[in-house]
C-alpha cells in the first residue's frame, strides 16, 4: 500500500513537473536543409526566423529553445529527423521544411503525433488539400497559389504557345500543373514538356535544345536554389532570350541568388508571393532590419522564416503553451507583414496572400532587382479535398 502511494505521488510529481516545464519553456524543432541544393534556402529561413523571434518574441513569459536538424533535402532523412525532434527532443512545435518531397514524407507522422508544424517553405498542395491536418499550418505558399495566377496573366498578355520544364518531383509537377491548368483554361496550348531529374541535373542543354525545337513562343519553368542558378545561366548561354522568353514561378529569380545569375536573369518574368521591392511600410521596416542584421536584402525565404516566428509568437502570446493549443492558435493567424495582408484560411490552413508578377532587371547600382508588373489579388486556395473541423475559438 505504502509502495503504491509512493509510486502514485512520484507519478503525480512527474506530471506536475512536466506541466510546469511546458509552461516556462517551449522546444522548437527547426527542420531545414543545411546541405544539398536547397542549403542556402534553409540558412535564409533560419536567419528570418531568428530575426522574427528577436522582433516579436519579447515578453512571451516562456523561453524558446531551438533545436536544429538537417533534412538534407531527403524525404527519408527528413522523416527520421522529425521523429528525433518529436520523440527524443520533445519538440512542442516543428518549424521549417523546404522540399515538397520532405513535407509529403513527414505529413502522416506529424498528424499522428499531433505536433504542430509551421511550414516555412514547401509548397506541396496536398498538405493543405486532401492530406491537410489541423496540425499543419503553412506560412509560406502553396504550389498552385503561386502558379495559377501566372497562367491567366500570360494568356492575358496574348501568349498562346508555351513549352514547360521543371524539376521532376512533387513541387515541379504541382507548380507546372497549376500553371498549365489556368493557362489552358484561358485558351493557351502547352506544346511540349520536359522534366529534369531533381538534384541530379547539371547540364540543362539537352532539355533547352528540345524546348527550342518545339517552336513555342515562350518557356515556363520551375527551378529553385542551385538548380535555378544553373538553369538561368545555361538558358542565357543558349541565346534563347531573343526567340523564346523565359517565364516561371518566381523562385527561379529569387533575391537570394539573382546576383549569382547576374545579367543572365535580365528580362525574366516570374510570379511570387514576395519581392523585396513590394511597397508597404512593414516591408520597408523588415528590409531595414534584415539588412542591418544579415547585411543584404531578404528574399521570400527570409520572409517565410520571419512570418513563421511572428505566427508562433502571436500564438504563444494568445496563451498557447502546448502542442494542441499551439496548433489551434496557429490556424487563426492574421497580420499585416512584409508581403501585405497575410492570414491563414482555417478551411485548409494555407496562407492567403497577394501574388506579384515581376520582371528581373538590372538596377541603378548594377545589382539585379525586381520591377513589379502586376499585383494580383489574394485568393484562398480551393479546399482540394481538405476536410477538418474549424479551430476552437474559446
Ligand atoms: C518545394 O519543394 O516545395 C519548393 C522548394 C524550393 C522552392 C519552392 C518550393 O523555392
XYZ file of C-alpha atoms and ligand atoms in Angstrom, residues 38 41 73 97-103 121-124 138 141 143 169-172 174-175 198 222-225 249 251-252 254 257 300-301 304, ligand 1:
46
model
C 18.409 23.941 -51.046
C 17.293 28.422 -48.586
C 16.538 17.685 -48.915
C 10.554 22.067 -44.389
C 11.760 23.377 -47.720
C 11.098 20.481 -50.085
C 7.622 19.259 -51.037
C 9.041 15.733 -51.089
C 10.084 16.012 -47.434
C 6.713 17.531 -46.478
C 8.547 26.892 -47.424
C 7.412 23.626 -49.068
C 4.508 24.286 -51.457
C 3.113 20.708 -51.592
C 1.534 26.930 -43.869
C 2.686 29.485 -50.119
C 2.432 25.499 -55.361
C 9.458 15.873 -58.068
C 6.267 16.890 -56.262
C 6.902 20.652 -56.339
C 7.888 20.759 -60.023
C 2.441 20.724 -58.971
C 3.824 24.129 -59.955
C 15.718 16.522 -59.360
C 10.058 25.706 -62.050
C 13.568 25.664 -60.604
C 14.837 26.867 -57.235
C 18.106 27.109 -55.325
C 7.428 30.741 -60.709
C 11.768 31.149 -57.061
C 13.620 30.993 -60.374
C 14.821 34.748 -56.070
C 20.560 34.243 -55.848
C 10.956 35.230 -49.872
C 12.735 32.550 -47.840
C 8.837 32.735 -44.569
C 9.258 22.760 -52.762
O 9.854 21.676 -52.850
O 8.062 22.835 -52.425
C 9.987 24.030 -53.054
C 11.362 24.085 -52.919
C 12.024 25.275 -53.185
C 11.312 26.395 -53.543
C 9.941 26.347 -53.669
C 9.271 25.149 -53.427
O 11.939 27.550 -53.771
